[in-house]
Amino acid sequence: MTGTTPPAPHAPAAPPPGLAGELALLPPSCGPVRLIAVDGHAGSGKTTFAAALAAALDGAPVLHLDDIATHEELFGWTDRLLSQVVAPLRDGRPARYTPYDWTARAFGPPRLLPPAPVVLVEGVGAGRLALRPYLARVLWMEFEPDAAWERGRLRDGPAQRAFWRGWVAAERRHFAQDPSRPYATQLIQQGQKGYVVSPGPAAPRGTPGIARSVTEGEVRQGG
């Protein structure tokens, strides 16, 4: 939340069947696009996981909600996302959005987002009510909120302490009013050697309840 996040790296080849393959086979949800939300508390590892998943999806585009939010609109960015990103993708056209620079406190030059088969939307609130009609799936990073926020504070350093105080209060209010986790099909936990993927609250009835371990390499390869 302190700057523009770089794009995720591209994978050199198509992944074998796994988490990425499962997502790629979902019905399109936003025009020709399968829009996948990667949601969770700030500091829970969404950006890192989304980068690995994008690589497993052969370089799927990633939209970072840090580029859509602003200091004044930590969560009030729905209309901007719908008009700049969702509407054109729904029509099969490239989206053109203006990423926010958290240091300059201003929007930068436009950036294109192609209507790829799968597009990841990564950030706090990605699974919000207003976006769910356009989402093929919600993935939730399962991480205890206080621990996630502390990790985020350590990452951003002392200069961002005041920002984090305001952020935590705003995030609590957002999820109290518009929770995402109940609508997650899969929960993603970061383990010592990679990730654990387990059924979420919105998983279809009968989905096995045993978590399956996925290493970071396996996520990148489709798992």
JSON list of C-alpha atoms in Angstrom, two decimals:
[
{"chain": "A", "resi": 1, "resn": "MET", "atom": "CA", "xyz": [0.00, 0.00, 0.00]},
{"chain": "A", "resi": 2, "resn": "THR", "atom": "CA", "xyz": [3.01, 2.25, -0.22]},
{"chain": "A", "resi": 3, "resn": "GLY", "atom": "CA", "xyz": [3.70, 2.19, -3.94]},
{"chain": "A", "resi": 4, "resn": "THR", "atom": "CA", "xyz": [2.84, 0.72, -7.29]},
{"chain": "A", "resi": 5, "resn": "THR", "atom": "CA", "xyz": [3.29, -3.05, -7.27]},
{"chain": "A", "resi": 6, "resn": "PRO", "atom": "CA", "xyz": [5.30, -4.51, -10.16]},
{"chain": "A", "resi": 7, "resn": "PRO", "atom": "CA", "xyz": [3.61, -6.98, -12.47]},
{"chain": "A", "resi": 8, "resn": "ALA", "atom": "CA", "xyz": [3.87, -10.67, -11.70]},
{"chain": "A", "resi": 9, "resn": "PRO", "atom": "CA", "xyz": [6.53, -12.69, -13.54]},
{"chain": "A", "resi": 10, "resn": "HIS", "atom": "CA", "xyz": [5.55, -14.81, -16.53]},
{"chain": "A", "resi": 11, "resn": "ALA", "atom": "CA", "xyz": [5.86, -18.59, -16.50]},
{"chain": "A", "resi": 12, "resn": "PRO", "atom": "CA", "xyz": [7.88, -20.10, -19.36]},
{"chain": "A", "resi": 13, "resn": "ALA", "atom": "CA", "xyz": [5.33, -22.81, -20.18]},
{"chain": "A", "resi": 14, "resn": "ALA", "atom": "CA", "xyz": [1.72, -23.85, -19.61]},
{"chain": "A", "resi": 15, "resn": "PRO", "atom": "CA", "xyz": [1.18, -25.51, -16.21]},
{"chain": "A", "resi": 16, "resn": "PRO", "atom": "CA", "xyz": [0.13, -29.13, -15.70]},
{"chain": "A", "resi": 17, "resn": "PRO", "atom": "CA", "xyz": [-3.27, -29.85, -14.09]},
{"chain": "A", "resi": 18, "resn": "GLY", "atom": "CA", "xyz": [-3.65, -28.39, -10.59]},
{"chain": "A", "resi": 19, "resn": "LEU", "atom": "CA", "xyz": [-4.97, -25.25, -8.97]},
{"chain": "A", "resi": 20, "resn": "ALA", "atom": "CA", "xyz": [-4.11, -23.14, -12.00]},
{"chain": "A", "resi": 21, "resn": "GLY", "atom": "CA", "xyz": [-5.58, -25.69, -14.37]},
{"chain": "A", "resi": 22, "resn": "GLU", "atom": "CA", "xyz": [-8.77, -25.83, -12.33]},
{"chain": "A", "resi": 23, "resn": "LEU", "atom": "CA", "xyz": [-9.17, -22.05, -12.51]},
{"chain": "A", "resi": 24, "resn": "ALA", "atom": "CA", "xyz": [-8.47, -21.99, -16.23]},
{"chain": "A", "resi": 25, "resn": "LEU", "atom": "CA", "xyz": [-11.35, -24.43, -16.83]},
{"chain": "A", "resi": 26, "resn": "LEU", "atom": "CA", "xyz": [-13.96, -22.34, -15.00]},
{"chain": "A", "resi": 27, "resn": "PRO", "atom": "CA", "xyz": [-16.71, -20.74, -17.09]},
{"chain": "A", "resi": 28, "resn": "PRO", "atom": "CA", "xyz": [-15.94, -17.12, -18.05]},
{"chain": "A", "resi": 29, "resn": "SER", "atom": "CA", "xyz": [-17.41, -14.69, -15.56]},
{"chain": "A", "resi": 30, "resn": "CYS", "atom": "CA", "xyz": [-16.77, -11.25, -17.06]},
{"chain": "A", "resi": 31, "resn": "GLY", "atom": "CA", "xyz": [-17.27, -11.36, -20.81]},
{"chain": "A", "resi": 32, "resn": "PRO", "atom": "CA", "xyz": [-14.58, -13.76, -22.09]},
{"chain": "A", "resi": 33, "resn": "VAL", "atom": "CA", "xyz": [-12.54, -13.40, -18.86]},
{"chain": "A", "resi": 34, "resn": "ARG", "atom": "CA", "xyz": [-12.37, -15.62, -15.79]},
{"chain": "A", "resi": 35, "resn": "LEU", "atom": "CA", "xyz": [-11.90, -12.99, -13.10]},
{"chain": "A", "resi": 36, "resn": "ILE", "atom": "CA", "xyz": [-10.30, -14.54, -9.99]},
{"chain": "A", "resi": 37, "resn": "ALA", "atom": "CA", "xyz": [-10.19, -12.61, -6.70]},
{"chain": "A", "resi": 38, "resn": "VAL", "atom": "CA", "xyz": [-7.27, -13.11, -4.30]},
{"chain": "A", "resi": 39, "resn": "ASP", "atom": "CA", "xyz": [-8.48, -11.50, -1.08]},
{"chain": "A", "resi": 40, "resn": "GLY", "atom": "CA", "xyz": [-7.37, -11.44, 2.54]},
{"chain": "A", "resi": 41, "resn": "HIS", "atom": "CA", "xyz": [-6.09, -9.14, 5.24]},
{"chain": "A", "resi": 42, "resn": "ALA", "atom": "CA", "xyz": [-3.33, -6.65, 4.49]},
{"chain": "A", "resi": 43, "resn": "GLY", "atom": "CA", "xyz": [0.01, -8.38, 5.04]},
{"chain": "A", "resi": 44, "resn": "SER", "atom": "CA", "xyz": [-1.40, -11.89, 4.49]},
{"chain": "A", "resi": 45, "resn": "GLY", "atom": "CA", "xyz": [0.73, -12.64, 1.42]},
{"chain": "A", "resi": 46, "resn": "LYS", "atom": "CA", "xyz": [-1.77, -11.96, -1.36]},
{"chain": "A", "resi": 47, "resn": "THR", "atom": "CA", "xyz": [0.72, -10.31, -3.72]},
{"chain": "A", "resi": 48, "resn": "THR", "atom": "CA", "xyz": [3.29, -13.11, -3.43]},
{"chain": "A", "resi": 49, "resn": "PHE", "atom": "CA", "xyz": [0.68, -15.82, -3.92]},
{"chain": "A", "resi": 50, "resn": "ALA", "atom": "CA", "xyz": [-0.93, -14.01, -6.84]},
{"chain": "A", "resi": 51, "resn": "ALA", "atom": "CA", "xyz": [2.46, -13.72, -8.55]},
{"chain": "A", "resi": 52, "resn": "ALA", "atom": "CA", "xyz": [3.05, -17.48, -8.20]},
{"chain": "A", "resi": 53, "resn": "LEU", "atom": "CA", "xyz": [-0.45, -18.27, -9.39]},
{"chain": "A", "resi": 54, "resn": "ALA", "atom": "CA", "xyz": [-0.12, -15.89, -12.36]},
{"chain": "A", "resi": 55, "resn": "ALA", "atom": "CA", "xyz": [3.07, -17.67, -13.38]},
{"chain": "A", "resi": 56, "resn": "ALA", "atom": "CA", "xyz": [1.28, -21.02, -13.13]},
{"chain": "A", "resi": 57, "resn": "LEU", "atom": "CA", "xyz": [-1.39, -19.57, -15.41]},
{"chain": "A", "resi": 58, "resn": "ASP", "atom": "CA", "xyz": [1.25, -18.91, -18.07]},
{"chain": "A", "resi": 59, "resn": "GLY", "atom": "CA", "xyz": [1.60, -15.23, -17.24]},
{"chain": "A", "resi": 60, "resn": "ALA", "atom": "CA", "xyz": [-1.98, -14.27, -16.42]},
{"chain": "A", "resi": 61, "resn": "PRO", "atom": "CA", "xyz": [-2.41, -10.51, -15.86]},
{"chain": "A", "resi": 62, "resn": "VAL", "atom": "CA", "xyz": [-2.67, -9.36, -12.25]},
{"chain": "A", "resi": 63, "resn": "LEU", "atom": "CA", "xyz": [-4.57, -6.24, -11.23]},
{"chain": "A", "resi": 64, "resn": "HIS", "atom": "CA", "xyz": [-3.35, -4.97, -7.85]},
{"chain": "A", "resi": 65, "resn": "LEU", "atom": "CA", "xyz": [-6.04, -3.10, -5.96]},
{"chain": "A", "resi": 66, "resn": "ASP", "atom": "CA", "xyz": [-3.30, -0.92, -4.46]},
{"chain": "A", "resi": 67, "resn": "ASP", "atom": "CA", "xyz": [-3.30, 0.66, -7.93]},
{"chain": "A", "resi": 68, "resn": "ILE", "atom": "CA", "xyz": [-7.03, 1.40, -7.70]},
{"chain": "A", "resi": 69, "resn": "ALA", "atom": "CA", "xyz": [-7.33, 2.59, -4.09]},
{"chain": "A", "resi": 70, "resn": "THR", "atom": "CA", "xyz": [-6.05, 5.97, -2.85]},
{"chain": "A", "resi": 71, "resn": "HIS", "atom": "CA", "xyz": [-5.25, 7.61, 0.47]},
{"chain": "A", "resi": 72, "resn": "GLU", "atom": "CA", "xyz": [-8.70, 9.20, 0.43]},
{"chain": "A", "resi": 73, "resn": "GLU", "atom": "CA", "xyz": [-10.49, 6.08, -0.87]},
{"chain": "A", "resi": 74, "resn": "LEU", "atom": "CA", "xyz": [-9.03, 3.09, 0.89]},
{"chain": "A", "resi": 75, "resn": "PHE", "atom": "CA", "xyz": [-12.19, 1.12, 0.10]},
{"chain": "A", "resi": 76, "resn": "GLY", "atom": "CA", "xyz": [-14.32, 3.60, -1.85]},
{"chain": "A", "resi": 77, "resn": "TRP", "atom": "CA", "xyz": [-12.91, 2.61, -5.24]},
{"chain": "A", "resi": 78, "resn": "THR", "atom": "CA", "xyz": [-15.69, 0.31, -6.48]},
{"chain": "A", "resi": 79, "resn": "ASP", "atom": "CA", "xyz": [-17.05, 2.67, -9.16]},
{"chain": "A", "resi": 80, "resn": "ARG", "atom": "CA", "xyz": [-13.55, 3.33, -10.55]},
{"chain": "A", "resi": 81, "resn": "LEU", "atom": "CA", "xyz": [-12.82, -0.39, -10.80]},
{"chain": "A", "resi": 82, "resn": "LEU", "atom": "CA", "xyz": [-16.16, -1.15, -12.43]},
{"chain": "A", "resi": 83, "resn": "SER", "atom": "CA", "xyz": [-15.85, 1.62, -15.01]},
{"chain": "A", "resi": 84, "resn": "GLN", "atom": "CA", "xyz": [-12.13, 1.38, -15.81]},
{"chain": "A", "resi": 85, "resn": "VAL", "atom": "CA", "xyz": [-11.65, -2.39, -15.60]},
{"chain": "A", "resi": 86, "resn": "VAL", "atom": "CA", "xyz": [-14.78, -4.52, -15.34]},
{"chain": "A", "resi": 87, "resn": "ALA", "atom": "CA", "xyz": [-16.88, -2.79, -18.02]},
{"chain": "A", "resi": 88, "resn": "PRO", "atom": "CA", "xyz": [-14.29, -3.05, -20.83]},
{"chain": "A", "resi": 89, "resn": "LEU", "atom": "CA", "xyz": [-13.30, -6.62, -19.91]},
{"chain": "A", "resi": 90, "resn": "ARG", "atom": "CA", "xyz": [-16.98, -7.58, -19.91]},
{"chain": "A", "resi": 91, "resn": "ASP", "atom": "CA", "xyz": [-17.14, -6.25, -23.48]},
{"chain": "A", "resi": 92, "resn": "GLY", "atom": "CA", "xyz": [-14.03, -8.18, -24.49]},
{"chain": "A", "resi": 93, "resn": "ARG", "atom": "CA", "xyz": [-11.94, -5.00, -24.74]},
{"chain": "A", "resi": 94, "resn": "PRO", "atom": "CA", "xyz": [-8.65, -4.16, -23.02]},
{"chain": "A", "resi": 95, "resn": "ALA", "atom": "CA", "xyz": [-9.15, -2.26, -19.80]},
{"chain": "A", "resi": 96, "resn": "ARG", "atom": "CA", "xyz": [-7.37, 1.04, -19.31]},
{"chain": "A", "resi": 97, "resn": "TYR", "atom": "CA", "xyz": [-6.87, 2.17, -15.72]},
{"chain": "A", "resi": 98, "resn": "THR", "atom": "CA", "xyz": [-4.74, 4.84, -14.07]},
{"chain": "A", "resi": 99, "resn": "PRO", "atom": "CA", "xyz": [-2.61, 3.36, -11.25]},
{"chain": "A", "resi": 100, "resn": "TYR", "atom": "CA", "xyz": [-2.29, 5.42, -8.10]},
{"chain": "A", "resi": 101, "resn": "ASP", "atom": "CA", "xyz": [1.17, 6.41, -6.90]},
{"chain": "A", "resi": 102, "resn": "TRP", "atom": "CA", "xyz": [1.15, 6.21, -3.09]},
{"chain": "A", "resi": 103, "resn": "THR", "atom": "CA", "xyz": [4.30, 8.33, -2.81]},
{"chain": "A", "resi": 104, "resn": "ALA", "atom": "CA", "xyz": [3.26, 11.13, -5.17]},
{"chain": "A", "resi": 105, "resn": "ARG", "atom": "CA", "xyz": [-0.39, 10.86, -4.03]},
{"chain": "A", "resi": 106, "resn": "ALA", "atom": "CA", "xyz": [-1.54, 11.14, -7.62]},
{"chain": "A", "resi": 107, "resn": "PHE", "atom": "CA", "xyz": [-2.69, 8.92, -10.46]},
{"chain": "A", "resi": 108, "resn": "GLY", "atom": "CA", "xyz": [-0.05, 7.98, -12.99]},
{"chain": "A", "resi": 109, "resn": "PRO", "atom": "CA", "xyz": [-0.23, 7.32, -16.74]},
{"chain": "A", "resi": 110, "resn": "PRO", "atom": "CA", "xyz": [-2.84, 4.83, -18.00]},
{"chain": "A", "resi": 111, "resn": "ARG", "atom": "CA", "xyz": [-2.01, 1.15, -17.99]},
{"chain": "A", "resi": 112, "resn": "LEU", "atom": "CA", "xyz": [-3.60, -1.53, -20.18]},
{"chain": "A", "resi": 113, "resn": "LEU", "atom": "CA", "xyz": [-5.06, -4.78, -18.87]},
{"chain": "A", "resi": 114, "resn": "PRO", "atom": "CA", "xyz": [-5.88, -7.28, -21.65]},
{"chain": "A", "resi": 115, "resn": "PRO", "atom": "CA", "xyz": [-9.03, -9.45, -21.64]},
{"chain": "A", "resi": 116, "resn": "ALA", "atom": "CA", "xyz": [-6.97, -12.60, -21.04]},
{"chain": "A", "resi": 117, "resn": "PRO", "atom": "CA", "xyz": [-8.64, -15.97, -20.37]},
{"chain": "A", "resi": 118, "resn": "VAL", "atom": "CA", "xyz": [-7.81, -15.52, -16.65]},
{"chain": "A", "resi": 119, "resn": "VAL", "atom": "CA", "xyz": [-7.21, -12.21, -14.88]},
{"chain": "A", "resi": 120, "resn": "LEU", "atom": "CA", "xyz": [-6.31, -12.09, -11.18]},
{"chain": "A", "resi": 121, "resn": "VAL", "atom": "CA", "xyz": [-7.61, -9.26, -8.99]},
{"chain": "A", "resi": 122, "resn": "GLU", "atom": "CA", "xyz": [-5.40, -9.10, -5.92]},
{"chain": "A", "resi": 123, "resn": "GLY", "atom": "CA", "xyz": [-6.01, -6.96, -2.86]},
{"chain": "A", "resi": 124, "resn": "VAL", "atom": "CA", "xyz": [-8.05, -6.35, 0.26]},
{"chain": "A", "resi": 125, "resn": "GLY", "atom": "CA", "xyz": [-11.69, -6.28, -0.78]},
{"chain": "A", "resi": 126, "resn": "ALA", "atom": "CA", "xyz": [-11.23, -8.11, -4.10]},
{"chain": "A", "resi": 127, "resn": "GLY", "atom": "CA", "xyz": [-14.13, -10.39, -3.18]},
{"chain": "A", "resi": 128, "resn": "ARG", "atom": "CA", "xyz": [-16.53, -7.60, -2.23]},
{"chain": "A", "resi": 129, "resn": "LEU", "atom": "CA", "xyz": [-20.24, -7.75, -2.96]},
{"chain": "A", "resi": 130, "resn": "ALA", "atom": "CA", "xyz": [-20.17, -5.32, -5.90]},
{"chain": "A", "resi": 131, "resn": "LEU", "atom": "CA", "xyz": [-17.57, -7.41, -7.73]},
{"chain": "A", "resi": 132, "resn": "ARG", "atom": "CA", "xyz": [-18.85, -10.91, -7.04]},
{"chain": "A", "resi": 133, "resn": "PRO", "atom": "CA", "xyz": [-21.27, -10.98, -10.01]},
{"chain": "A", "resi": 134, "resn": "TYR", "atom": "CA", "xyz": [-18.19, -10.71, -12.26]},
{"chain": "A", "resi": 135, "resn": "LEU", "atom": "CA", "xyz": [-15.94, -13.15, -10.37]},
{"chain": "A", "resi": 136, "resn": "ALA", "atom": "CA", "xyz": [-15.36, -16.75, -11.36]},
{"chain": "A", "resi": 137, "resn": "ARG", "atom": "CA", "xyz": [-13.92, -17.53, -7.93]},
{"chain": "A", "resi": 138, "resn": "VAL", "atom": "CA", "xyz": [-12.84, -15.96, -4.66]},
{"chain": "A", "resi": 139, "resn": "LEU", "atom": "CA", "xyz": [-9.61, -17.21, -3.06]},
{"chain": "A", "resi": 140, "resn": "TRP", "atom": "CA", "xyz": [-8.95, -16.14, 0.53]},
{"chain": "A", "resi": 141, "resn": "MET", "atom": "CA", "xyz": [-5.52, -15.94, 2.16]},
{"chain": "A", "resi": 142, "resn": "GLU", "atom": "CA", "xyz": [-6.07, -17.59, 5.54]},
{"chain": "A", "resi": 143, "resn": "PHE", "atom": "CA", "xyz": [-3.95, -15.57, 7.95]},
{"chain": "A", "resi": 144, "resn": "GLU", "atom": "CA", "xyz": [-4.84, -14.29, 11.42]},
{"chain": "A", "resi": 145, "resn": "PRO", "atom": "CA", "xyz": [-5.54, -10.55, 11.00]},
{"chain": "A", "resi": 146, "resn": "ASP", "atom": "CA", "xyz": [-3.39, -9.17, 13.83]},
{"chain": "A", "resi": 147, "resn": "ALA", "atom": "CA", "xyz": [-0.43, -11.26, 12.66]},
{"chain": "A", "resi": 148, "resn": "ALA", "atom": "CA", "xyz": [-0.98, -10.17, 9.05]},
{"chain": "A", "resi": 149, "resn": "TRP", "atom": "CA", "xyz": [-1.14, -6.50, 10.01]},
{"chain": "A", "resi": 150, "resn": "GLU", "atom": "CA", "xyz": [2.02, -6.80, 12.11]},
{"chain": "A", "resi": 151, "resn": "ARG", "atom": "CA", "xyz": [3.82, -8.38, 9.17]},
{"chain": "A", "resi": 152, "resn": "GLY", "atom": "CA", "xyz": [2.64, -5.51, 6.99]},
{"chain": "A", "resi": 153, "resn": "ARG", "atom": "CA", "xyz": [3.87, -2.93, 9.50]},
{"chain": "A", "resi": 154, "resn": "LEU", "atom": "CA", "xyz": [7.30, -4.55, 9.61]},
{"chain": "A", "resi": 155, "resn": "ARG", "atom": "CA", "xyz": [7.39, -4.65, 5.82]},
{"chain": "A", "resi": 156, "resn": "ASP", "atom": "CA", "xyz": [6.53, -0.95, 5.41]},
{"chain": "A", "resi": 157, "resn": "GLY", "atom": "CA", "xyz": [8.68, 0.37, 8.25]},
{"chain": "A", "resi": 158, "resn": "PRO", "atom": "CA", "xyz": [8.29, 3.15, 10.84]},
{"chain": "A", "resi": 159, "resn": "ALA", "atom": "CA", "xyz": [7.45, 5.83, 8.27]},
{"chain": "A", "resi": 160, "resn": "GLN", "atom": "CA", "xyz": [4.11, 4.14, 7.61]},
{"chain": "A", "resi": 161, "resn": "ARG", "atom": "CA", "xyz": [2.98, 3.64, 11.23]},
{"chain": "A", "resi": 162, "resn": "ALA", "atom": "CA", "xyz": [0.41, 6.43, 11.10]},
{"chain": "A", "resi": 163, "resn": "PHE", "atom": "CA", "xyz": [-0.96, 5.09, 7.83]},
{"chain": "A", "resi": 164, "resn": "TRP", "atom": "CA", "xyz": [-1.28, 1.60, 9.28]},
{"chain": "A", "resi": 165, "resn": "ARG", "atom": "CA", "xyz": [-3.27, 2.85, 12.26]},
{"chain": "A", "resi": 166, "resn": "GLY", "atom": "CA", "xyz": [-5.84, 4.32, 9.91]},
{"chain": "A", "resi": 167, "resn": "TRP", "atom": "CA", "xyz": [-5.69, 1.33, 7.60]},
{"chain": "A", "resi": 168, "resn": "VAL", "atom": "CA", "xyz": [-6.44, -1.27, 10.27]},
{"chain": "A", "resi": 169, "resn": "ALA", "atom": "CA", "xyz": [-9.52, 0.63, 11.43]},
{"chain": "A", "resi": 170, "resn": "ALA", "atom": "CA", "xyz": [-10.72, 1.03, 7.84]},
{"chain": "A", "resi": 171, "resn": "GLU", "atom": "CA", "xyz": [-10.14, -2.65, 7.05]},
{"chain": "A", "resi": 172, "resn": "ARG", "atom": "CA", "xyz": [-12.04, -3.75, 10.15]},
{"chain": "A", "resi": 173, "resn": "ARG", "atom": "CA", "xyz": [-15.00, -1.60, 9.11]},
{"chain": "A", "resi": 174, "resn": "HIS", "atom": "CA", "xyz": [-14.91, -2.86, 5.54]},
{"chain": "A", "resi": 175, "resn": "PHE", "atom": "CA", "xyz": [-14.94, -6.55, 6.39]},
{"chain": "A", "resi": 176, "resn": "ALA", "atom": "CA", "xyz": [-17.57, -6.04, 9.08]},
{"chain": "A", "resi": 177, "resn": "GLN", "atom": "CA", "xyz": [-19.87, -4.52, 6.46]},
{"chain": "A", "resi": 178, "resn": "ASP", "atom": "CA", "xyz": [-18.81, -6.47, 3.37]},
{"chain": "A", "resi": 179, "resn": "PRO", "atom": "CA", "xyz": [-17.00, -9.72, 4.26]},
{"chain": "A", "resi": 180, "resn": "SER", "atom": "CA", "xyz": [-15.25, -11.72, 1.54]},
{"chain": "A", "resi": 181, "resn": "ARG", "atom": "CA", "xyz": [-14.19, -14.89, 3.35]},
{"chain": "A", "resi": 182, "resn": "PRO", "atom": "CA", "xyz": [-17.71, -16.44, 3.50]},
{"chain": "A", "resi": 183, "resn": "TYR", "atom": "CA", "xyz": [-17.73, -16.40, -0.32]},
{"chain": "A", "resi": 184, "resn": "ALA", "atom": "CA", "xyz": [-14.31, -18.00, -0.80]},
{"chain": "A", "resi": 185, "resn": "THR", "atom": "CA", "xyz": [-14.26, -21.34, -2.58]},
{"chain": "A", "resi": 186, "resn": "GLN", "atom": "CA", "xyz": [-10.71, -22.05, -1.45]},
{"chain": "A", "resi": 187, "resn": "LEU", "atom": "CA", "xyz": [-8.59, -20.97, 1.51]},
{"chain": "A", "resi": 188, "resn": "ILE", "atom": "CA", "xyz": [-4.86, -20.48, 0.93]},
{"chain": "A", "resi": 189, "resn": "GLN", "atom": "CA", "xyz": [-2.43, -20.84, 3.83]},
{"chain": "A", "resi": 190, "resn": "GLN", "atom": "CA", "xyz": [1.27, -20.18, 3.64]},
{"chain": "A", "resi": 191, "resn": "GLY", "atom": "CA", "xyz": [3.29, -23.01, 5.15]},
{"chain": "A", "resi": 192, "resn": "GLN", "atom": "CA", "xyz": [6.97, -23.45, 5.83]},
{"chain": "A", "resi": 193, "resn": "LYS", "atom": "CA", "xyz": [7.55, -25.04, 2.42]},
{"chain": "A", "resi": 194, "resn": "GLY", "atom": "CA", "xyz": [4.80, -23.45, 0.37]},
{"chain": "A", "resi": 195, "resn": "TYR", "atom": "CA", "xyz": [1.01, -23.24, 0.44]},
{"chain": "A", "resi": 196, "resn": "VAL", "atom": "CA", "xyz": [-1.86, -25.33, 1.72]},
{"chain": "A", "resi": 197, "resn": "VAL", "atom": "CA", "xyz": [-5.10, -25.15, -0.26]},
{"chain": "A", "resi": 198, "resn": "SER", "atom": "CA", "xyz": [-8.30, -26.22, 1.47]},
{"chain": "A", "resi": 199, "resn": "PRO", "atom": "CA", "xyz": [-12.05, -25.87, 0.77]},
{"chain": "A", "resi": 200, "resn": "GLY", "atom": "CA", "xyz": [-13.52, -22.52, 1.77]},
{"chain": "A", "resi": 201, "resn": "PRO", "atom": "CA", "xyz": [-16.95, -21.64, 3.14]},
{"chain": "A", "resi": 202, "resn": "ALA", "atom": "CA", "xyz": [-18.38, -21.35, -0.39]},
{"chain": "A", "resi": 203, "resn": "ALA", "atom": "CA", "xyz": [-16.96, -24.66, -1.65]},
{"chain": "A", "resi": 204, "resn": "PRO", "atom": "CA", "xyz": [-19.58, -26.92, -3.22]},
{"chain": "A", "resi": 205, "resn": "ARG", "atom": "CA", "xyz": [-21.14, -29.39, -0.80]},
{"chain": "A", "resi": 206, "resn": "GLY", "atom": "CA", "xyz": [-19.23, -32.64, -0.75]},
{"chain": "A", "resi": 207, "resn": "THR", "atom": "CA", "xyz": [-15.84, -31.07, -1.42]},
{"chain": "A", "resi": 208, "resn": "PRO", "atom": "CA", "xyz": [-13.22, -33.09, 0.53]},
{"chain": "A", "resi": 209, "resn": "GLY", "atom": "CA", "xyz": [-12.30, -31.39, 3.77]},
{"chain": "A", "resi": 210, "resn": "ILE", "atom": "CA", "xyz": [-8.67, -32.56, 3.79]},
{"chain": "A", "resi": 211, "resn": "ALA", "atom": "CA", "xyz": [-6.24, -29.80, 2.89]},
{"chain": "A", "resi": 212, "resn": "ARG", "atom": "CA", "xyz": [-3.78, -30.51, 0.11]},
{"chain": "A", "resi": 213, "resn": "SER", "atom": "CA", "xyz": [-0.23, -29.21, 0.35]},
{"chain": "A", "resi": 214, "resn": "VAL", "atom": "CA", "xyz": [1.13, -27.21, -2.56]},
{"chain": "A", "resi": 215, "resn": "THR", "atom": "CA", "xyz": [4.71, -26.03, -2.59]},
{"chain": "A", "resi": 216, "resn": "GLU", "atom": "CA", "xyz": [5.56, -22.67, -4.09]},
{"chain": "A", "resi": 217, "resn": "GLY", "atom": "CA", "xyz": [7.08, -24.47, -7.05]},
{"chain": "A", "resi": 218, "resn": "GLU", "atom": "CA", "xyz": [3.95, -26.56, -7.50]},
{"chain": "A", "resi": 219, "resn": "VAL", "atom": "CA", "xyz": [1.78, -23.44, -7.42]},
{"chain": "A", "resi": 220, "resn": "ARG", "atom": "CA", "xyz": [3.94, -21.95, -10.14]},
{"chain": "A", "resi": 221, "resn": "GLN", "atom": "CA", "xyz": [3.62, -25.21, -12.09]},
{"chain": "A", "resi": 222, "resn": "GLY", "atom": "CA", "xyz": [-0.10, -25.57, -11.50]},
{"chain": "A", "resi": 223, "resn": "GLY", "atom": "CA", "xyz": [0.12, -27.82, -8.45]}
]
